[in-house]
């Protein structure tokens, strides 16, 4: 039994819904109790889709359990096929239906509906959303792809073409990433054969084999399928994330290597100059914590460190499937990787590290709000406000521009930062007011820390209560507390922790102004 | 003339007194509704000393954070004990695991006085007996913490039925009151502001003592006995009423306190049971009643003659349809409800316009067909359907707002009407 307050990922059948909803004329018949229909609102509300997800639920109730839930399933299949006339159906069960073992695959096949039936096993008690999406996409491709399409592959002298694998419904920026990546690939002289699952129909899946190679845009969702296509269809794949200027360059180089020919240049990004312009000096060495989907988090950490000159003080992911990439990234930045799906553990890590900026998910946005640390959302899970109306990709040249803007938006700008530090007691212009261009008020740092201090011990966690790093003895002198307030808010939390640690290590029971500055000198970077 | 009589005399549609019973369509198909766990979203904020531990799957945890629309990060007083494969292997181990989780939870949160173990679809299907677990854990943690249980599973409860189940557990655990002296119990979660307004009105009427179930403290449930008279503030409380009746309490039948008319009739039921002088009653309600009428007048201009269609959701549909029809001039195309509990809705059904069409249960695809064919001016539906219907050109009201907004009582009558006028005004104003 795992105790959870919030979850980063839904159950695997939600992953299967993301595939069905992404595709055209593919219907998902889900054996599920009444109530599981809540999942529709993920798509209609969070992603603002203007149509119901193509999902029929059996919504069985307790009274049905005694009679024949299998019959209910079979009828649901027949009714859904008649009503929606899909080209193929995906059939599966949610967590409760898994327990009653009705075999949706067998029932749907027995219904004799004359269209392809794609059964998916979605083990709810061991797997999660990404796994469910990846597995469903893989099964869709295995059942529908037609090997004969290999004959349509461009010859060695023609233009090359690729499939883009991975984009799905409810994906973070997937809609815009596909547009940007399509543009990038055309610019370098590569045609797109099929994008899947987003926007793909049964016929599109059938002709996957006609591409020279595959691009795995999101490894969480597309890599299993790409590996199968590599094995069965002889299609190599590129999984380099085209994120950031270097990532995009590497992506193009990897394709050139794969095709063994030079490619046209990709469009340039504004990021290099924006980062070099002197206004960006203040970004140097900002301490940033990165957390999200593994592949994304690893790529974002590189952009932060190499393209904005931030210091990455922590990197992690919630999906264990991507732990390897994140460990490699952590090693590169000289930090400990944080692989966990327990958001309280993430909160504890952030509170401990006191970064100046968090690049994370919706969960970390809330953690940041509580701790008074600015946050930009770079990964799912995300709320409705992170599904923007404007074109806002994260990949390719435009993606690099978007990332630059997204990272610096929550921060106080350079000169403003200096003025705040110079005239600390200005009653109108002080750091508790937050960045002047961000209208909603910041939680004052003092207040934020109090909230954190009050709430965290009261929160529940699977891990045993941590023993605090500092001895319980040392207290702050009034003068030192006052002096601490003169330190800019974005490093104040760190200064407080450093001073406490320093006092504990050096046997000071009271933290005076002197101890505070000794600690500052001790930890000077 | 009393306020009620005045109201009957005014220009609202006449009550269906001529035996023109509403027609009821019963359907069985895909139900686009929440399960009973969703009630925790408001119950955990209402009862400040209670904690809700769902024993369920990742789906349950995911539902909880998705259903609320926004995640409530200020001290969530609920969590999910997510069942894993090894919990399914043996129930003995599952119980041990549960004890371990509860021990740890309580050790870390000494402010919890009542812990609800909430059953889910998977816990019901594997027959994990949470009532025995609650007994076992109660013995272990009393007197500091009382452990209760109920089921919010989708196979047994629809949306607001979860609150019914929760309050049934609370009412079952309430102390017995032996006094024959009358006391009033208001049953059903209402917003704190509504609770305070009702307390003031009952006090002005001389009705009391008054208690609320749930109150802000779950550990302080009022004693229940033969002196208890209770008023339902919500229409979905069949089971808790059963528990109260069994313990000797008496229900005061009344319409529900939505709109000026409903609120007056609801208060009147209590006033009559306390033999409050009619003049005093009129005197107490005249001011707030006039304010409610005034607040409704401007909204009526926007809603009069509009046609409404209700998808089933919270069981609030019938009382709210009655309010829209009688006080705002809305005509009713179809009023869907997940369940129709006739005993509690007797007064409401009588007040519906003659021949109103009700539907109980759901086959969502068939209902969508009827809705599209009828082209209502306002469609009340759940979050899964609202945007798709808006995209088809229908104006919708998300029904979940009806349980997340203070809507009972005189001072909220205008706000309740506003929930329906805003989508209409918005559609009219938008020029894109």
Coordinates of N, CA, C and O in Angstrom, one line a residue, chain A residues 293-400:
Chain A
X293 N 9.0 14.8 -16.3 CA 9.1 13.6 -17.1 C 10.6 13.5 -17.3 O 11.3 14.4 -17.6
X294 N 11.1 12.2 -17.2 CA 12.6 12.0 -17.2 C 13.3 12.6 -18.4 O 14.3 13.3 -18.3
X295 N 12.8 12.3 -19.7 CA 13.6 12.7 -20.8 C 13.6 14.2 -20.9 O 14.6 14.9 -21.2
X296 N 12.4 14.8 -20.6 CA 12.3 16.3 -20.6 C 13.2 16.9 -19.6 O 13.9 17.9 -19.8
X297 N 13.2 16.4 -18.4 CA 13.9 17.0 -17.3 C 15.4 16.9 -17.6 O 16.1 17.9 -17.4
X298 N 15.9 15.8 -18.1 CA 17.3 15.7 -18.5 C 17.7 16.8 -19.5 O 18.7 17.5 -19.4
X299 N 16.8 16.9 -20.5 CA 17.1 17.9 -21.6 C 17.1 19.3 -21.1 O 17.9 20.2 -21.4
X300 N 16.1 19.6 -20.2 CA 15.9 21.0 -19.7 C 17.1 21.3 -18.8 O 17.6 22.5 -18.8
X301 N 17.6 20.4 -18.1 CA 18.7 20.6 -17.2 C 19.9 21.1 -18.0 O 20.7 22.0 -17.7
X302 N 20.1 20.5 -19.2 CA 21.2 20.8 -20.1 C 21.1 22.3 -20.6 O 22.0 23.0 -20.7
X303 N 19.8 22.6 -21.0 CA 19.6 23.9 -21.5 C 19.9 24.9 -20.4 O 20.5 26.0 -20.7
X304 N 19.4 24.7 -19.2 CA 19.6 25.6 -18.1 C 21.0 25.8 -17.9 O 21.5 27.0 -17.7
X305 N 21.8 24.7 -17.8 CA 23.2 24.9 -17.5 C 24.1 25.5 -18.6 O 24.8 26.4 -18.4
X306 N 23.9 24.9 -19.8 CA 24.8 25.3 -20.9 C 24.3 26.5 -21.8 O 25.1 27.1 -22.4
X307 N 23.0 26.8 -21.7 CA 22.5 27.8 -22.6 C 22.0 29.0 -21.9 O 21.8 30.1 -22.5
X308 N 21.8 28.9 -20.6 CA 21.5 30.1 -19.8 C 22.5 30.3 -18.6 O 22.5 31.3 -17.9
X309 N 23.5 29.4 -18.5 CA 24.5 29.5 -17.5 C 23.9 29.5 -16.0 O 24.4 30.2 -15.2
X310 N 22.9 28.7 -15.9 CA 22.3 28.5 -14.5 C 23.2 27.4 -13.9 O 23.8 26.6 -14.6
X311 N 23.1 27.3 -12.5 CA 23.7 26.2 -11.8 C 22.6 25.2 -11.5 O 21.6 25.5 -10.9
X312 N 22.7 24.0 -12.1 CA 21.7 23.0 -11.8 C 22.0 22.4 -10.4 O 23.0 21.7 -10.2
X313 N 21.1 22.6 -9.4 CA 21.4 22.1 -8.1 C 20.7 20.8 -7.8 O 20.9 20.2 -6.7
X314 N 19.7 20.4 -8.7 CA 19.0 19.2 -8.5 C 18.3 18.8 -9.8 O 17.9 19.7 -10.5
X315 N 18.2 17.5 -10.1 CA 17.5 17.1 -11.2 C 16.8 15.8 -10.9 O 17.4 14.9 -10.2
X316 N 15.6 15.6 -11.4 CA 14.9 14.4 -11.0 C 13.7 14.1 -11.9 O 13.3 15.0 -12.7
X317 N 13.1 12.9 -11.8 CA 11.9 12.6 -12.5 C 11.1 11.7 -11.7 O 11.5 11.1 -10.7
X318 N 9.8 11.6 -12.1 CA 8.8 10.8 -11.4 C 8.6 9.5 -12.1 O 7.9 8.6 -11.6
X319 N 9.0 9.3 -13.3 CA 8.8 8.1 -14.0 C 10.1 7.2 -14.1 O 11.0 7.6 -14.8
X320 N 10.0 6.1 -13.3 CA 11.2 5.3 -13.2 C 11.8 4.8 -14.5 O 12.9 4.5 -14.6
X321 N 10.9 4.7 -15.5 CA 11.3 4.2 -16.8 C 12.4 5.0 -17.4 O 13.2 4.6 -18.2
X322 N 12.5 6.3 -17.0 CA 13.5 7.2 -17.5 C 14.6 7.5 -16.6 O 15.4 8.4 -16.7
X323 N 14.7 6.7 -15.5 CA 15.7 6.9 -14.5 C 17.1 7.0 -15.0 O 17.9 7.8 -14.6
X324 N 17.4 6.1 -16.0 CA 18.8 6.1 -16.5 C 19.2 7.4 -17.1 O 20.3 7.9 -16.8
X325 N 18.3 8.0 -17.9 CA 18.7 9.3 -18.5 C 18.9 10.4 -17.4 O 19.8 11.2 -17.5
X326 N 18.1 10.3 -16.4 CA 18.1 11.3 -15.4 C 19.4 11.1 -14.5 O 20.0 12.1 -14.1
X327 N 19.8 9.9 -14.3 CA 21.0 9.6 -13.6 C 22.2 10.2 -14.4 O 23.1 10.8 -13.8
X328 N 22.2 9.9 -15.7 CA 23.3 10.5 -16.5 C 23.3 12.0 -16.4 O 24.4 12.6 -16.3
X329 N 22.1 12.6 -16.5 CA 22.1 14.1 -16.4 C 22.6 14.6 -15.1 O 23.4 15.5 -15.0
X330 N 22.2 13.9 -14.0 CA 22.6 14.3 -12.7 C 24.1 14.2 -12.5 O 24.8 15.1 -12.0
X331 N 24.7 13.2 -13.1 CA 26.1 13.0 -13.1 C 26.8 14.2 -13.8 O 27.8 14.7 -13.3
X332 N 26.3 14.5 -14.9 CA 26.8 15.6 -15.7 C 26.9 16.9 -14.9 O 27.8 17.7 -15.0
X333 N 25.8 17.2 -14.1 CA 25.7 18.4 -13.4 C 26.3 18.3 -11.9 O 26.2 19.2 -11.2
X334 N 26.8 17.1 -11.6 CA 27.4 16.9 -10.3 C 26.4 16.9 -9.2 O 26.7 17.4 -8.1
X335 N 25.2 16.4 -9.4 CA 24.2 16.4 -8.3 C 23.7 15.0 -8.2 O 23.9 14.1 -9.0
X336 N 22.9 14.8 -7.1 CA 22.3 13.5 -6.8 C 21.0 13.5 -7.6 O 20.2 14.4 -7.5
X337 N 20.7 12.4 -8.4 CA 19.4 12.4 -9.0 C 18.3 12.1 -8.0 O 18.5 11.4 -7.0
X338 N 17.1 12.6 -8.3 CA 15.9 12.4 -7.4 C 14.9 11.6 -8.2 O 14.2 12.2 -9.1
X339 N 14.8 10.3 -8.0 CA 13.8 9.5 -8.8 C 12.7 9.1 -7.8 O 12.9 8.2 -7.0
X340 N 11.6 9.8 -7.9 CA 10.5 9.5 -7.0 C 9.2 10.0 -7.5 O 9.1 10.9 -8.3
X341 N 8.1 9.3 -7.1 CA 6.8 9.8 -7.5 C 6.0 10.3 -6.3 O 4.8 10.4 -6.3
X342 N 6.8 10.5 -5.2 CA 6.2 11.0 -4.0 C 6.5 12.5 -3.9 O 7.6 12.9 -3.6
X343 N 5.4 13.3 -4.1 CA 5.7 14.7 -4.2 C 6.2 15.4 -2.9 O 6.8 16.4 -2.8
X344 N 5.9 14.7 -1.7 CA 6.4 15.2 -0.5 C 7.9 15.1 -0.4 O 8.6 15.9 0.2
X345 N 8.4 14.0 -1.1 CA 9.9 13.9 -1.1 C 10.5 15.0 -2.0 O 11.6 15.5 -1.7
X346 N 9.8 15.3 -3.0 CA 10.3 16.4 -3.9 C 10.3 17.7 -3.1 O 11.2 18.5 -3.2
X347 N 9.2 17.9 -2.4 CA 9.1 19.1 -1.6 C 10.2 19.2 -0.6 O 10.8 20.3 -0.4
X348 N 10.5 18.1 0.1 CA 11.6 18.1 1.1 C 12.9 18.5 0.4 O 13.7 19.2 0.9
X349 N 13.1 17.9 -0.8 CA 14.4 18.1 -1.5 C 14.5 19.6 -1.9 O 15.6 20.2 -1.7
X350 N 13.4 20.2 -2.3 CA 13.5 21.6 -2.7 C 13.7 22.5 -1.5 O 14.5 23.5 -1.5
X351 N 13.0 22.2 -0.4 CA 13.1 23.0 0.8 C 14.6 22.9 1.3 O 15.1 23.9 1.8
X352 N 15.2 21.8 1.1 CA 16.5 21.6 1.6 C 17.5 22.4 0.7 O 18.4 23.0 1.2
X353 N 17.3 22.3 -0.6 CA 18.3 22.9 -1.6 C 18.1 24.4 -1.7 O 19.0 25.1 -2.1
X354 N 16.9 24.9 -1.4 CA 16.5 26.3 -1.6 C 17.0 26.9 -2.9 O 17.8 27.9 -2.9
X355 N 16.6 26.4 -4.0 CA 17.0 26.9 -5.3 C 16.4 28.3 -5.5 O 15.4 28.7 -4.8
X356 N 16.9 29.1 -6.5 CA 16.3 30.4 -6.8 C 15.2 30.2 -7.9 O 14.5 31.2 -8.1
X357 N 15.2 29.1 -8.5 CA 14.2 28.9 -9.6 C 13.9 27.4 -9.7 O 14.8 26.6 -9.5
X358 N 12.6 27.0 -9.8 CA 12.3 25.6 -10.0 C 11.7 25.5 -11.5 O 10.9 26.3 -11.9
X359 N 12.2 24.5 -12.2 CA 11.6 24.1 -13.5 C 11.0 22.8 -13.3 O 11.7 21.8 -13.1
X360 N 9.7 22.7 -13.2 CA 9.0 21.5 -12.8 C 7.7 21.3 -13.4 O 7.3 21.8 -14.5
X361 N 6.8 20.5 -12.7 CA 5.5 20.3 -13.1 C 4.5 21.1 -12.3 O 5.0 22.0 -11.5
X362 N 3.2 20.9 -12.4 CA 2.2 21.6 -11.7 C 2.5 21.4 -10.1 O 2.3 22.3 -9.4
X363 N 2.9 20.2 -9.8 CA 3.2 20.0 -8.3 C 4.3 20.9 -7.8 O 4.2 21.5 -6.7
X364 N 5.4 21.0 -8.6 CA 6.5 21.9 -8.2 C 6.1 23.3 -8.2 O 6.6 24.1 -7.4
X365 N 5.1 23.7 -9.0 CA 4.6 25.1 -9.0 C 4.0 25.4 -7.6 O 4.2 26.4 -7.1
X366 N 3.2 24.4 -7.2 CA 2.6 24.6 -5.9 C 3.6 24.5 -4.7 O 3.5 25.3 -3.8
X367 N 4.6 23.7 -4.9 CA 5.7 23.6 -3.8 C 6.4 25.0 -3.8 O 6.6 25.5 -2.8
X368 N 6.7 25.5 -5.0 CA 7.3 26.8 -5.1 C 6.5 27.9 -4.5 O 7.0 28.8 -3.8
X369 N 5.2 27.8 -4.7 CA 4.3 28.8 -4.2 C 4.4 28.8 -2.6 O 4.5 29.8 -2.0
X370 N 4.4 27.6 -2.1 CA 4.4 27.4 -0.7 C 5.8 27.9 -0.1 O 5.8 28.5 1.0
X371 N 6.9 27.6 -0.8 CA 8.2 28.0 -0.3 C 8.6 29.4 -0.7 O 9.7 29.8 -0.3
X372 N 7.8 30.0 -1.5 CA 8.3 31.4 -2.0 C 9.4 31.3 -3.0 O 10.2 32.2 -3.1
X373 N 9.4 30.3 -3.8 CA 10.4 30.1 -4.9 C 9.7 30.2 -6.2 O 8.8 29.4 -6.5
X374 N 10.2 31.0 -7.2 CA 9.5 31.1 -8.5 C 9.7 29.8 -9.2 O 10.6 29.0 -9.0
X375 N 8.7 29.5 -10.1 CA 8.7 28.2 -10.8 C 8.1 28.4 -12.2 O 7.2 29.2 -12.4
X376 N 8.8 27.8 -13.2 CA 8.2 27.7 -14.5 C 7.9 26.2 -14.8 O 8.6 25.3 -14.4
X377 N 6.7 26.0 -15.4 CA 6.3 24.6 -15.6 C 6.8 24.2 -17.0 O 6.6 24.8 -18.0
X378 N 7.5 23.0 -16.9 CA 8.2 22.5 -18.2 C 7.8 21.1 -18.5 O 8.3 20.5 -19.4
X379 N 6.9 20.5 -17.7 CA 6.5 19.1 -18.0 C 5.1 18.8 -17.4 O 4.6 19.5 -16.5
X380 N 4.5 17.8 -18.0 CA 3.3 17.3 -17.5 C 3.6 16.6 -16.1 O 4.7 16.2 -15.9
X381 N 2.7 16.5 -15.2 CA 1.3 17.0 -15.3 C 1.2 18.5 -15.1 O 1.9 19.1 -14.4
X382 N 0.2 19.0 -15.9 CA 0.0 20.5 -15.9 C -1.4 20.8 -15.8 O -2.3 20.0 -16.2
X383 N -1.7 22.0 -15.4 CA -3.1 22.5 -15.3 C -3.5 23.2 -16.6 O -2.6 23.5 -17.4
X384 N -4.7 23.7 -16.6 CA -5.3 24.3 -17.8 C -4.4 25.5 -18.3 O -4.3 25.7 -19.5
X385 N -3.9 26.2 -17.3 CA -3.1 27.5 -17.7 C -1.8 27.1 -18.5 O -1.2 28.0 -19.1
X386 N -1.4 25.9 -18.4 CA -0.2 25.5 -19.1 C -0.5 24.8 -20.4 O 0.4 24.1 -21.0
X387 N -1.7 24.9 -20.9 CA -2.1 24.6 -22.3 C -2.4 25.9 -23.0 O -3.6 26.3 -23.1
X388 N -1.4 26.6 -23.4 CA -1.6 28.0 -23.8 C -2.3 28.1 -25.2 O -2.2 27.2 -26.0
X389 N -3.0 29.2 -25.4 CA -3.6 29.5 -26.7 C -2.6 29.7 -27.8 O -2.7 29.3 -28.9
X390 N -1.5 30.4 -27.4 CA -0.5 30.8 -28.4 C 0.4 29.6 -28.8 O 0.4 28.6 -28.1
X391 N 1.1 29.8 -29.9 CA 2.1 28.8 -30.3 C 3.2 28.8 -29.4 O 3.9 29.8 -29.2
X392 N 3.5 27.7 -28.8 CA 4.5 27.7 -27.7 C 5.2 26.3 -27.6 O 5.1 25.6 -26.5
X393 N 5.9 25.9 -28.6 CA 6.6 24.6 -28.6 C 7.8 24.6 -27.6 O 8.3 25.7 -27.2
X394 N 8.2 23.4 -27.3 CA 9.5 23.3 -26.5 C 10.6 22.7 -27.3 O 11.7 22.7 -26.8
X395 N 10.3 22.3 -28.5 CA 11.4 21.7 -29.3 C 11.8 22.6 -30.5 O 11.1 23.6 -30.8
X396 N 13.0 22.4 -31.0 CA 13.4 23.1 -32.2 C 13.8 24.5 -31.9 O 13.9 24.9 -30.8
X397 N 14.1 25.3 -33.0 CA 14.6 26.7 -32.8 C 13.6 27.6 -32.0 O 14.0 28.3 -31.1
X398 N 12.3 27.5 -32.3 CA 11.3 28.3 -31.6 C 11.2 27.8 -30.2 O 11.0 28.6 -29.3
X399 N 11.3 26.5 -30.0 CA 11.3 25.9 -28.6 C 12.3 26.5 -27.7 O 12.1 26.8 -26.6
X400 N 13.5 26.7 -28.3 CA 14.6 27.3 -27.5 C 14.2 28.7 -27.1 O 14.5 29.1 -25.9

